[in-house]
PDB file of C-alpha atoms in Angstrom:
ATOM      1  CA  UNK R 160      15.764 -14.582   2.518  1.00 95.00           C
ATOM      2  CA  UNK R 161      14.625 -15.990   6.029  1.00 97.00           C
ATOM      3  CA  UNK R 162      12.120 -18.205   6.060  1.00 97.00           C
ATOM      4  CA  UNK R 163       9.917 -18.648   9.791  1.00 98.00           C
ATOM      5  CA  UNK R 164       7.529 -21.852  10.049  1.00 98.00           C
ATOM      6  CA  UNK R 165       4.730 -21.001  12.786  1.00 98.00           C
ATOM      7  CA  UNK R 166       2.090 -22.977  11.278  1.00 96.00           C
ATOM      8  CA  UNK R 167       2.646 -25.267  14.669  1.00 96.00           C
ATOM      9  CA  UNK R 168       2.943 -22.161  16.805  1.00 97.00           C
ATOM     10  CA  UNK R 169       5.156 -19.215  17.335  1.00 98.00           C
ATOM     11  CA  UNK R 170       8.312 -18.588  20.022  1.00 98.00           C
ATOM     12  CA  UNK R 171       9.468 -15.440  21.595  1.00 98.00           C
ATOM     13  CA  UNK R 172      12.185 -16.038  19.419  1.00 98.00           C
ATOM     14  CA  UNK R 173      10.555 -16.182  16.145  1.00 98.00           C
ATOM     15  CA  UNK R 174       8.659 -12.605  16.961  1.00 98.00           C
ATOM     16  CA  UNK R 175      12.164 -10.895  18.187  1.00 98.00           C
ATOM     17  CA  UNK R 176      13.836 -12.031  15.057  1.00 98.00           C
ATOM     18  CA  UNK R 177      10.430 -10.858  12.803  1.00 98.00           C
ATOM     19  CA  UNK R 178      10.471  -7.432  14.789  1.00 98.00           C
ATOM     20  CA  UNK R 179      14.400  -6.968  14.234  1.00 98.00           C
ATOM     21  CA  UNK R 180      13.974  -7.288  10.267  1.00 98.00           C
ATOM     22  CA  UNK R 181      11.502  -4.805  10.431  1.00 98.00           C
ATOM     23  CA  UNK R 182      13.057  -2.412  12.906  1.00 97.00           C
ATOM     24  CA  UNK R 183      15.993  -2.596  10.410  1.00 97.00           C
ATOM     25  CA  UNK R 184      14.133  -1.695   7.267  1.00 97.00           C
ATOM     26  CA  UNK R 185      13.650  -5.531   5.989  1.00 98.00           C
ATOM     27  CA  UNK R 186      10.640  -6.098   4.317  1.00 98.00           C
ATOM     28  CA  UNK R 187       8.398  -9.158   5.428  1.00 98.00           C
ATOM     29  CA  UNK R 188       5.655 -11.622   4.267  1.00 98.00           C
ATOM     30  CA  UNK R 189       3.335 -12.103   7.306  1.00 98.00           C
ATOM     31  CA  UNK R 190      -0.102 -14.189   7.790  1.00 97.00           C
ATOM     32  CA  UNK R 191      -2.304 -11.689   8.888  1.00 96.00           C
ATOM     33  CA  UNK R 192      -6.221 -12.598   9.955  1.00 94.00           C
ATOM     34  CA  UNK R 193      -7.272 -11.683   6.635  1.00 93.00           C
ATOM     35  CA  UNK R 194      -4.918 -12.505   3.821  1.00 93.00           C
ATOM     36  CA  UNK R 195      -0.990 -12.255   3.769  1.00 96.00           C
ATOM     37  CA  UNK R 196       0.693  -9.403   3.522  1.00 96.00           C
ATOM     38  CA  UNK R 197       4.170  -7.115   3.052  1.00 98.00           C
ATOM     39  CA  UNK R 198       5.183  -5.191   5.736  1.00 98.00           C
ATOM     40  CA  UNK R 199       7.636  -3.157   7.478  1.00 98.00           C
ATOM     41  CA  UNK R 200       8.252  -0.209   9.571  1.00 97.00           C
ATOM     42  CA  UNK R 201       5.682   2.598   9.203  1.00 96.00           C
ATOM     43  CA  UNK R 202       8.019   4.981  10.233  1.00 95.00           C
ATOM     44  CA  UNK R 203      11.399   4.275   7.378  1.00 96.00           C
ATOM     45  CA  UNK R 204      10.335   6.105   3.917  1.00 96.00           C
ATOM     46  CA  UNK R 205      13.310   3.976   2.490  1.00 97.00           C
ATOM     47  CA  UNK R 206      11.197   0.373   3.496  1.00 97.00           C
ATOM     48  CA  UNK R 207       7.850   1.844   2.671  1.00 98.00           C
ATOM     49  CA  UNK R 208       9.476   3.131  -1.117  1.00 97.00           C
ATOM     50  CA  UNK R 209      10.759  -0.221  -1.457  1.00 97.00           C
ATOM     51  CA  UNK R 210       7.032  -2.374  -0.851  1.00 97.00           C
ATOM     52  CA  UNK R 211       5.392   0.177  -3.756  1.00 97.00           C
ATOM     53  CA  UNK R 212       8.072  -0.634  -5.863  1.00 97.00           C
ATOM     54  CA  UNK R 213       7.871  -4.349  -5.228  1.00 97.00           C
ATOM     55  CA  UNK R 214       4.160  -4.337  -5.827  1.00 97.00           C
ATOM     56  CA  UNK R 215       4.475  -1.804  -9.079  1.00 96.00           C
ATOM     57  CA  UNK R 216       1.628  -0.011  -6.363  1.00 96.00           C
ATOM     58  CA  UNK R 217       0.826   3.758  -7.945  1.00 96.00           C
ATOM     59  CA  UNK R 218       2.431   6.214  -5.539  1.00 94.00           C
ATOM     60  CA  UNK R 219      -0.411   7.510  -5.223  1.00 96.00           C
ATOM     61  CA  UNK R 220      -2.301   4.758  -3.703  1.00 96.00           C
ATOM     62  CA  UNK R 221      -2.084   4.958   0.327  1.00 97.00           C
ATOM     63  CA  UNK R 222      -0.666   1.709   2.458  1.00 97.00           C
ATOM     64  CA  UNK R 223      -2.646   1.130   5.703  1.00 97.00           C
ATOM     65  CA  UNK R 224      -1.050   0.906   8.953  1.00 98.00           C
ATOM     66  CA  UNK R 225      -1.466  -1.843  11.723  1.00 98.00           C
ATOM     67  CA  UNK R 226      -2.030  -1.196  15.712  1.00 98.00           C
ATOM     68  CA  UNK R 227      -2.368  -3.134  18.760  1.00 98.00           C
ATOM     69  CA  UNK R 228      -4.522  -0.775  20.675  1.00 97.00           C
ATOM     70  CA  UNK R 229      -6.660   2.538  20.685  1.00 95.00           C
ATOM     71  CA  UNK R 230      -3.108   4.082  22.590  1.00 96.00           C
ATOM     72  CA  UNK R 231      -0.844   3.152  20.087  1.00 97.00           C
ATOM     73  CA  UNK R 232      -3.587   4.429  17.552  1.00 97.00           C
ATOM     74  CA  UNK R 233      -3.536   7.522  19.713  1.00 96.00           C
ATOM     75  CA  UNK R 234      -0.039   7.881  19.420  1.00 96.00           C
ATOM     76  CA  UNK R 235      -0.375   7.978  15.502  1.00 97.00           C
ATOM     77  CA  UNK R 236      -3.766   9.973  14.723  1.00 97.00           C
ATOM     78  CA  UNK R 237      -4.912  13.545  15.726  1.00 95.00           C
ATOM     79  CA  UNK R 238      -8.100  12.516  17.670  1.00 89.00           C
ATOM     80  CA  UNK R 239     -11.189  10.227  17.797  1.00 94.00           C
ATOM     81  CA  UNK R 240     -15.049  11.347  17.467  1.00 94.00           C
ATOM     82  CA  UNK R 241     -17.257   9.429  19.838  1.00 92.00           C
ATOM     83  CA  UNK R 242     -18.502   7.480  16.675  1.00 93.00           C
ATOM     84  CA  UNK R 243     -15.036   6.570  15.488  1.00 96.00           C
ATOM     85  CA  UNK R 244     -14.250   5.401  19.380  1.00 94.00           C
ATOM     86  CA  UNK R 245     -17.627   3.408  19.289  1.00 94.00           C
ATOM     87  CA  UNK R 246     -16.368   1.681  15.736  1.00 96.00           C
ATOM     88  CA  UNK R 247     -12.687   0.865  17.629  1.00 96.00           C
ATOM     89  CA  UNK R 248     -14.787  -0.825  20.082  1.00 95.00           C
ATOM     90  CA  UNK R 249     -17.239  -2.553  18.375  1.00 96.00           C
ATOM     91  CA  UNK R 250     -15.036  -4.090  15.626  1.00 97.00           C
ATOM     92  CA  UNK R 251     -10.966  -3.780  16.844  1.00 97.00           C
ATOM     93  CA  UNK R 252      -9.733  -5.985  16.748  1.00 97.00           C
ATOM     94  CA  UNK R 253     -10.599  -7.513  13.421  1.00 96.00           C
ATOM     95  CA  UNK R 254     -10.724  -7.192   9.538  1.00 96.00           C
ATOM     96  CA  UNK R 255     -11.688  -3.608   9.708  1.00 97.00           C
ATOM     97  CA  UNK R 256      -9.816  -0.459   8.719  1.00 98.00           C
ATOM     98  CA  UNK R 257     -10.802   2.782   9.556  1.00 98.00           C
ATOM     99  CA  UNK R 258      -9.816   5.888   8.166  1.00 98.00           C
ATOM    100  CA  UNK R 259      -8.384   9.122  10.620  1.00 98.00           C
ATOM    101  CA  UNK R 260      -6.332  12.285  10.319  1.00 97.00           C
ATOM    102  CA  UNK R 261      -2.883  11.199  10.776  1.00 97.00           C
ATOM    103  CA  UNK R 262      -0.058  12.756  12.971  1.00 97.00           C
ATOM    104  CA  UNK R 263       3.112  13.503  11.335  1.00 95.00           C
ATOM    105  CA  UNK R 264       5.239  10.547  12.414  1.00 94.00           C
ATOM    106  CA  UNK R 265       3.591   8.934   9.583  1.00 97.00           C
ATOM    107  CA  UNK R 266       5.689   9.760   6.630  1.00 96.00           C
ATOM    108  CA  UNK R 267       3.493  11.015   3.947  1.00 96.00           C
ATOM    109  CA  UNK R 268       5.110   8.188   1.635  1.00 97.00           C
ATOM    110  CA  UNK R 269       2.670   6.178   3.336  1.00 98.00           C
ATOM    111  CA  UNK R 270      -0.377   8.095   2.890  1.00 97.00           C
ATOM    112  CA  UNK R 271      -0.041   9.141  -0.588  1.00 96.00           C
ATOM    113  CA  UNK R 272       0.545  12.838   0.760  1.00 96.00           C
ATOM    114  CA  UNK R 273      -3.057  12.700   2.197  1.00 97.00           C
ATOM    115  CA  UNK R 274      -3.099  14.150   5.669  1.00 97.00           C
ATOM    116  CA  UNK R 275      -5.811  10.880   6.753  1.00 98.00           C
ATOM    117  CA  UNK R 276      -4.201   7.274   7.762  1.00 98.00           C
ATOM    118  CA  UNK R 277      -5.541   3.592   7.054  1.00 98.00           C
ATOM    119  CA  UNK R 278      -5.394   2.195  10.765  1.00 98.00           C
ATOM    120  CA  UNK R 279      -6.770  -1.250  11.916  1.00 97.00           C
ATOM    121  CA  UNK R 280      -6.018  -3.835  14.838  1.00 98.00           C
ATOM    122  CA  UNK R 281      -5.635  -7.093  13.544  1.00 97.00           C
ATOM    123  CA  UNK R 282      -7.310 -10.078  14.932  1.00 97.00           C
ATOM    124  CA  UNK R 283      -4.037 -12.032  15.434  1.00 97.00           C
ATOM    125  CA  UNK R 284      -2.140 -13.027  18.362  1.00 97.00           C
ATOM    126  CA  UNK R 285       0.678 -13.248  16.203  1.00 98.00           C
ATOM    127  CA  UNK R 286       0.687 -10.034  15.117  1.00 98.00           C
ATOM    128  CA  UNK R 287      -0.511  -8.207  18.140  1.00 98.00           C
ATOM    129  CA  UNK R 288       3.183  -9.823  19.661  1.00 98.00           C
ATOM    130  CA  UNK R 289       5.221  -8.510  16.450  1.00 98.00           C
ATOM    131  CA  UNK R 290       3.353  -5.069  16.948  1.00 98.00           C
ATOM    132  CA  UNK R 291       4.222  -4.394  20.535  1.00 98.00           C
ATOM    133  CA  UNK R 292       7.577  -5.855  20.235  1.00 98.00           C
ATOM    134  CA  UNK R 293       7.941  -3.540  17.587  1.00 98.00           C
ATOM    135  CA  UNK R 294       6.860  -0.527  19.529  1.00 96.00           C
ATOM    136  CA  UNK R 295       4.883   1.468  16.688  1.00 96.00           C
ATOM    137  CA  UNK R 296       2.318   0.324  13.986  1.00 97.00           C
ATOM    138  CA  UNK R 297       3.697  -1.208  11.068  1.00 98.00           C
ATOM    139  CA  UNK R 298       2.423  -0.525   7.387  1.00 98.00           C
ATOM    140  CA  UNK R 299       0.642  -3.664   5.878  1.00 96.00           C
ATOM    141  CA  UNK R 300      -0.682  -4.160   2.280  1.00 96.00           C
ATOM    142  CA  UNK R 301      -1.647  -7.441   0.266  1.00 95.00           C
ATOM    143  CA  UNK R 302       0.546  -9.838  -0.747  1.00 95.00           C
ATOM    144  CA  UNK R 303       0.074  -9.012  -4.324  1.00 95.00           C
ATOM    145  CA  UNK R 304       1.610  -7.291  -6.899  1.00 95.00           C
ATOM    146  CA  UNK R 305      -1.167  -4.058  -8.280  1.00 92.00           C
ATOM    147  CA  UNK R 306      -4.337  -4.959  -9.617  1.00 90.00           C
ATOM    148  CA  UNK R 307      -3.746  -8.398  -9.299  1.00 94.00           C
ATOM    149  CA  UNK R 308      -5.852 -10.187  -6.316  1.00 92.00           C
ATOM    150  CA  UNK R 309      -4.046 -11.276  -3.094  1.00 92.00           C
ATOM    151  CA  UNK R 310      -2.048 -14.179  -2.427  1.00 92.00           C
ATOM    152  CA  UNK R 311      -2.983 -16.578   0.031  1.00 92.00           C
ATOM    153  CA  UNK R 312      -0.616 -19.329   0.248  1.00 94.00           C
ATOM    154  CA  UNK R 313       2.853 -19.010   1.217  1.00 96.00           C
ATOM    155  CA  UNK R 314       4.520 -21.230  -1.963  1.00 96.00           C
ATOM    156  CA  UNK R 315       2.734 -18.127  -4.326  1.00 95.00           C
ATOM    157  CA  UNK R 316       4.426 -15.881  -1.992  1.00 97.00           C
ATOM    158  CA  UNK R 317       7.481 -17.811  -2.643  1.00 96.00           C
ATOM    159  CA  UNK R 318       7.737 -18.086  -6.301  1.00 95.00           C
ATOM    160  CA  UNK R 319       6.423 -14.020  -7.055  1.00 95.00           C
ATOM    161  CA  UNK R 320       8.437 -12.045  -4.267  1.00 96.00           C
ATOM    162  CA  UNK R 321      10.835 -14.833  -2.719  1.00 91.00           C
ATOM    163  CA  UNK R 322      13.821 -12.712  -4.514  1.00 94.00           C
ATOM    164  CA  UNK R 323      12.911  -9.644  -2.729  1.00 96.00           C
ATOM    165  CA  UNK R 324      11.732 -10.156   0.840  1.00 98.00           C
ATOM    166  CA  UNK R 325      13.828 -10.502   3.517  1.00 98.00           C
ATOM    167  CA  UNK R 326      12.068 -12.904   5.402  1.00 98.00           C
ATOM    168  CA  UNK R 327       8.533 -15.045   5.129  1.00 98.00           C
ATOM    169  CA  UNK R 328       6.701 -16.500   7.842  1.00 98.00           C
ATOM    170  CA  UNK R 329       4.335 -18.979   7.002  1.00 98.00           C
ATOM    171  CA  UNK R 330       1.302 -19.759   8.363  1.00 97.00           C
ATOM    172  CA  UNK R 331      -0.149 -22.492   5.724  1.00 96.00           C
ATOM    173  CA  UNK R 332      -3.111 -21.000   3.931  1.00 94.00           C
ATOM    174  CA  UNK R 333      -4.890 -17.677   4.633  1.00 91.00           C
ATOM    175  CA  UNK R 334      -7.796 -18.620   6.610  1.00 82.00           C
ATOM    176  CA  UNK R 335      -9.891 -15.172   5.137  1.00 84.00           C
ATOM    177  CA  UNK R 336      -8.431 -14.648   2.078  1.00 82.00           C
ATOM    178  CA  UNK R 337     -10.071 -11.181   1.710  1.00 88.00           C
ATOM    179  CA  UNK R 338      -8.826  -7.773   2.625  1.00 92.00           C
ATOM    180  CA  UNK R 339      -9.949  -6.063   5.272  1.00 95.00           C
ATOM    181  CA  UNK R 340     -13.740  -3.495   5.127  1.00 97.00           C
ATOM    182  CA  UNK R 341     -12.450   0.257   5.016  1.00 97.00           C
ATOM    183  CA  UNK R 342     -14.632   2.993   6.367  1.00 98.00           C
ATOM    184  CA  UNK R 343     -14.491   6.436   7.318  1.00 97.00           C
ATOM    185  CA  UNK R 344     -16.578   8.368   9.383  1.00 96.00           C
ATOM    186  CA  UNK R 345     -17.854  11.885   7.993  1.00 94.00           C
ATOM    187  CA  UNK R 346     -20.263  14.300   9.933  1.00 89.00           C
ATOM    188  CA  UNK R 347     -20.711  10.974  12.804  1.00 87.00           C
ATOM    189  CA  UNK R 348     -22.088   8.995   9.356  1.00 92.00           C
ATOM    190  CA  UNK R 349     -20.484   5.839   8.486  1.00 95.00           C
ATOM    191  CA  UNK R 350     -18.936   5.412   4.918  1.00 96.00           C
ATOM    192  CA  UNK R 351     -17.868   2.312   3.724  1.00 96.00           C
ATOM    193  CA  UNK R 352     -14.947   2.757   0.954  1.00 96.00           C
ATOM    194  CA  UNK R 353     -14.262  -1.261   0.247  1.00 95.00           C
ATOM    195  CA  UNK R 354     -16.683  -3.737   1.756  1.00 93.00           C
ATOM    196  CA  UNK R 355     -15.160  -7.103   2.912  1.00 94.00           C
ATOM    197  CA  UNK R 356     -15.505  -9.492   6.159  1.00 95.00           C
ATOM    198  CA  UNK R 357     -17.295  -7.239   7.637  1.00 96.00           C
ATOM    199  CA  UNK R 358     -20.172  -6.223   6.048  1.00 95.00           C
ATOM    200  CA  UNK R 359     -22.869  -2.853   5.910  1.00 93.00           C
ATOM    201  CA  UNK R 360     -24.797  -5.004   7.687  1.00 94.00           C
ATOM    202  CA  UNK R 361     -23.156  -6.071  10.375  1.00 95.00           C
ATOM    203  CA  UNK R 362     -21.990  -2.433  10.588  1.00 94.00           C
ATOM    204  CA  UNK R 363     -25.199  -1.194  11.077  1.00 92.00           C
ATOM    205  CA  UNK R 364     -26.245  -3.620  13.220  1.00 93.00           C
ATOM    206  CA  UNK R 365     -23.788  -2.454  15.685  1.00 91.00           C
ATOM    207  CA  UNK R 366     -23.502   1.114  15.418  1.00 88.00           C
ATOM    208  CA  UNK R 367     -26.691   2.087  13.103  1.00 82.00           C
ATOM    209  CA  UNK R 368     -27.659   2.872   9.866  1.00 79.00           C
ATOM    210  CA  UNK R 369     -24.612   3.985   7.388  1.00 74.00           C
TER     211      UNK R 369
END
Protein backbone atom coordinates (compact mmCIF):
# COMPACT_ATOMS: atom_id res chain seq x y z
CA UNK A 1 0.00 0.00 0.00
CA UNK A 2 1.11 3.71 -0.77
CA UNK A 3 1.01 5.90 1.76
CA UNK A 4 0.79 10.12 0.71
CA UNK A 5 1.52 12.71 3.68
CA UNK A 6 -0.26 16.16 2.68
CA UNK A 7 -1.00 17.21 6.07
CA UNK A 8 1.82 20.09 5.19
CA UNK A 9 0.37 20.56 1.73
CA UNK A 10 -0.10 18.74 -1.48
CA UNK A 11 2.23 18.66 -4.97
CA UNK A 12 1.18 18.19 -8.49
CA UNK A 13 2.87 15.13 -7.97
CA UNK A 14 1.06 13.72 -5.11
CA UNK A 15 -2.51 14.38 -7.07
CA UNK A 16 -1.08 12.68 -10.50
CA UNK A 17 0.05 9.69 -8.57
CA UNK A 18 -3.60 9.70 -6.40
CA UNK A 19 -5.49 10.12 -9.86
CA UNK A 20 -3.34 7.22 -11.57
CA UNK A 21 -4.39 4.62 -8.71
CA UNK A 22 -7.74 5.47 -9.30
CA UNK A 23 -7.77 5.66 -13.08
CA UNK A 24 -6.31 2.11 -12.72
CA UNK A 25 -8.97 0.61 -10.51
CA UNK A 26 -6.91 1.11 -7.04
CA UNK A 27 -8.93 1.84 -4.29
CA UNK A 28 -7.99 4.93 -2.00
CA UNK A 29 -8.37 6.45 1.53
CA UNK A 30 -8.82 10.24 0.99
CA UNK A 31 -9.52 13.28 3.56
CA UNK A 32 -12.46 14.66 2.26
CA UNK A 33 -14.17 18.07 3.93
CA UNK A 34 -16.34 15.96 5.87
CA UNK A 35 -14.90 12.71 7.10
CA UNK A 36 -12.47 10.24 5.21
CA UNK A 37 -13.42 8.19 2.78
CA UNK A 38 -12.83 5.08 0.05
CA UNK A 39 -12.84 5.88 -3.31
CA UNK A 40 -12.21 5.10 -6.80
CA UNK A 41 -13.35 5.39 -10.27
CA UNK A 42 -17.12 5.81 -10.70
CA UNK A 43 -16.99 4.46 -13.92
CA UNK A 44 -14.96 0.53 -13.20
CA UNK A 45 -17.82 -1.96 -11.75
CA UNK A 46 -14.70 -4.15 -10.83
CA UNK A 47 -13.32 -1.06 -8.19
CA UNK A 48 -16.78 -0.11 -7.13
CA UNK A 49 -17.55 -4.28 -6.33
CA UNK A 50 -14.43 -4.29 -4.53
CA UNK A 51 -15.24 -0.96 -1.86
CA UNK A 52 -18.85 -2.91 -0.96
CA UNK A 53 -17.02 -5.83 -0.33
CA UNK A 54 -14.39 -4.12 1.76
CA UNK A 55 -17.01 -2.35 3.78
CA UNK A 56 -19.40 -5.72 4.03
CA UNK A 57 -21.87 -2.54 2.46
CA UNK A 58 -25.46 -4.37 1.38
CA UNK A 59 -25.51 -4.29 -2.41
CA UNK A 60 -28.24 -2.74 -2.17
CA UNK A 61 -27.18 0.35 -0.50
CA UNK A 62 -26.17 3.15 -3.23
CA UNK A 63 -22.41 4.86 -3.10
CA UNK A 64 -22.51 8.63 -3.86
CA UNK A 65 -20.48 10.16 -6.45
CA UNK A 66 -18.13 13.29 -6.21
CA UNK A 67 -17.96 16.40 -8.86
CA UNK A 68 -16.06 19.45 -9.35
CA UNK A 69 -18.67 21.45 -11.10
CA UNK A 70 -22.42 21.73 -12.28
CA UNK A 71 -20.67 20.56 -16.04
CA UNK A 72 -19.14 17.63 -14.90
CA UNK A 73 -22.49 17.00 -12.92
CA UNK A 74 -24.10 17.64 -16.28
CA UNK A 75 -22.10 15.22 -17.89
CA UNK A 76 -23.37 12.48 -15.37
CA UNK A 77 -27.22 13.33 -14.65
CA UNK A 78 -30.25 13.68 -17.06
CA UNK A 79 -31.16 17.34 -16.18
CA UNK A 80 -31.57 19.97 -13.41
CA UNK A 81 -35.01 21.70 -12.20
CA UNK A 82 -34.53 25.36 -11.45
CA UNK A 83 -34.78 24.34 -7.67
CA UNK A 84 -32.13 21.66 -7.90
CA UNK A 85 -29.81 24.44 -9.92
CA UNK A 86 -30.68 26.99 -7.07
CA UNK A 87 -29.52 24.12 -4.31
CA UNK A 88 -26.02 23.57 -6.61
CA UNK A 89 -25.62 27.16 -6.11
CA UNK A 90 -26.46 27.88 -2.84
CA UNK A 91 -24.60 24.98 -1.13
CA UNK A 92 -21.80 23.36 -3.90
CA UNK A 93 -19.46 23.22 -2.98
CA UNK A 94 -19.79 21.73 0.46
CA UNK A 95 -21.07 18.82 2.72
CA UNK A 96 -24.19 18.44 0.74
CA UNK A 97 -25.41 15.64 -1.50
CA UNK A 98 -28.13 15.87 -3.67
CA UNK A 99 -30.01 13.31 -5.24
CA UNK A 100 -30.72 13.30 -9.49
CA UNK A 101 -31.65 10.90 -12.26
CA UNK A 102 -28.48 9.50 -13.38
CA UNK A 103 -27.15 8.97 -17.01
CA UNK A 104 -25.97 5.64 -17.89
CA UNK A 105 -22.21 6.06 -17.61
CA UNK A 106 -22.88 5.43 -14.08
CA UNK A 107 -22.80 1.73 -13.71
CA UNK A 108 -25.82 0.67 -11.87
CA UNK A 109 -23.33 -1.16 -9.34
CA UNK A 110 -23.11 2.17 -8.01
CA UNK A 111 -26.60 3.08 -7.61
CA UNK A 112 -27.98 -0.02 -6.27
CA UNK A 113 -29.86 -0.48 -9.75
CA UNK A 114 -31.80 2.78 -8.94
CA UNK A 115 -31.98 4.95 -12.01
CA UNK A 116 -31.21 8.36 -9.37
CA UNK A 117 -27.35 9.24 -8.40
CA UNK A 118 -25.83 10.62 -4.99
CA UNK A 119 -23.82 13.71 -6.46
CA UNK A 120 -22.02 16.43 -4.34
CA UNK A 121 -18.98 18.93 -4.83
CA UNK A 122 -16.75 18.72 -2.10
CA UNK A 123 -15.42 21.66 -0.30
CA UNK A 124 -11.74 20.66 -0.81
CA UNK A 125 -9.05 22.00 -2.84
CA UNK A 126 -7.56 18.78 -2.62
CA UNK A 127 -10.08 17.00 -4.02
CA UNK A 128 -11.41 19.41 -6.53
CA UNK A 129 -7.44 18.82 -8.09
CA UNK A 130 -7.81 14.82 -7.85
CA UNK A 131 -11.35 15.27 -9.54
CA UNK A 132 -10.35 17.21 -12.59
CA UNK A 133 -7.16 15.42 -12.96
CA UNK A 134 -9.21 12.53 -12.97
CA UNK A 135 -11.56 13.71 -15.63
CA UNK A 136 -14.99 12.19 -14.27
CA UNK A 137 -16.57 12.06 -10.71
CA UNK A 138 -15.30 9.53 -8.52
CA UNK A 139 -17.55 7.35 -6.11
CA UNK A 140 -16.90 8.24 -2.35
CA UNK A 141 -18.33 6.51 0.79
CA UNK A 142 -17.17 6.58 4.59
CA UNK A 143 -14.28 5.24 5.78
CA UNK A 144 -16.07 2.62 7.68
CA UNK A 145 -16.90 -0.73 7.49
CA UNK A 146 -21.37 -1.07 7.51
CA UNK A 147 -23.17 0.10 10.34
CA UNK A 148 -20.28 1.03 12.09
CA UNK A 149 -19.68 5.04 12.33
CA UNK A 150 -16.91 6.68 10.22
CA UNK A 151 -13.37 6.86 10.78
CA UNK A 152 -11.69 9.97 11.21
CA UNK A 153 -8.13 9.54 11.79
CA UNK A 154 -5.80 8.09 9.43
CA UNK A 155 -3.92 5.40 12.09
CA UNK A 156 -7.88 3.78 12.36
CA UNK A 157 -7.76 3.82 8.71
CA UNK A 158 -4.53 2.09 8.99
CA UNK A 159 -5.08 -0.69 11.32
CA UNK A 160 -9.00 -1.69 9.76
CA UNK A 161 -8.35 -1.42 5.86
CA UNK A 162 -4.41 -0.87 5.62
CA UNK A 163 -4.37 -4.62 4.04
CA UNK A 164 -6.68 -3.68 1.36
CA UNK A 165 -6.22 -0.17 0.00
CA UNK A 166 -3.91 0.67 -2.38
CA UNK A 167 -2.92 3.85 -1.22
CA UNK A 168 -3.83 6.40 1.91
CA UNK A 169 -3.35 9.95 1.98
CA UNK A 170 -3.39 11.49 5.15
CA UNK A 171 -4.52 14.55 6.16
CA UNK A 172 -4.22 14.28 10.21
CA UNK A 173 -7.69 14.27 11.69
CA UNK A 174 -11.04 14.85 9.91
CA UNK A 175 -11.81 18.34 10.59
CA UNK A 176 -16.00 17.46 10.22
CA UNK A 177 -16.16 14.16 11.13
CA UNK A 178 -19.78 13.82 9.86
CA UNK A 179 -21.12 12.73 6.55
CA UNK A 180 -22.41 14.85 4.30
CA UNK A 181 -26.78 16.23 4.43
CA UNK A 182 -28.59 14.25 1.51
CA UNK A 183 -31.63 15.73 -0.11
CA UNK A 184 -33.72 15.31 -2.98
CA UNK A 185 -35.95 17.51 -4.57
CA UNK A 186 -39.62 16.18 -5.40
CA UNK A 187 -42.44 18.33 -7.09
CA UNK A 188 -39.68 21.74 -6.53
CA UNK A 189 -40.06 20.60 -2.50
CA UNK A 190 -36.99 19.94 -0.64
CA UNK A 191 -36.55 16.50 1.16
CA UNK A 192 -33.96 15.91 3.42
CA UNK A 193 -33.02 11.97 3.55
CA UNK A 194 -29.92 12.25 6.26
CA UNK A 195 -29.41 15.56 8.00
CA UNK A 196 -25.74 16.53 8.77
CA UNK A 197 -23.47 19.86 8.44
CA UNK A 198 -25.88 21.35 6.87
CA UNK A 199 -28.91 21.59 8.49
CA UNK A 200 -33.11 22.08 7.62
CA UNK A 201 -32.43 25.20 8.76
CA UNK A 202 -29.92 26.54 7.04
CA UNK A 203 -31.65 24.90 4.05
CA UNK A 204 -34.53 26.81 4.38
CA UNK A 205 -32.99 29.76 5.08
CA UNK A 206 -31.56 29.77 1.70
CA UNK A 207 -33.94 28.32 -0.56
CA UNK A 208 -37.33 28.22 1.68
CA UNK A 209 -39.33 26.15 3.62
CA UNK A 210 -38.71 22.16 3.08
Amino acid sequence: MEYIDIKKGYTKEDIKEIAKIIKSGGIVAIPTDTVYGIATSCTNEEAVRHIYDIKNRPATNPINIMATNIKMIKKVTKGLSKKEKKIIKKFFPGAMTIILEKKDIIPEIVTARRDTVGIRIPDSNFLLDLIENIGEPIVATSCNSAGEEPLINPEEILNKFGDKLDCLVDDGKSKIGKPSTIIKVENEKVIILREGPISKEEIERKIGKC
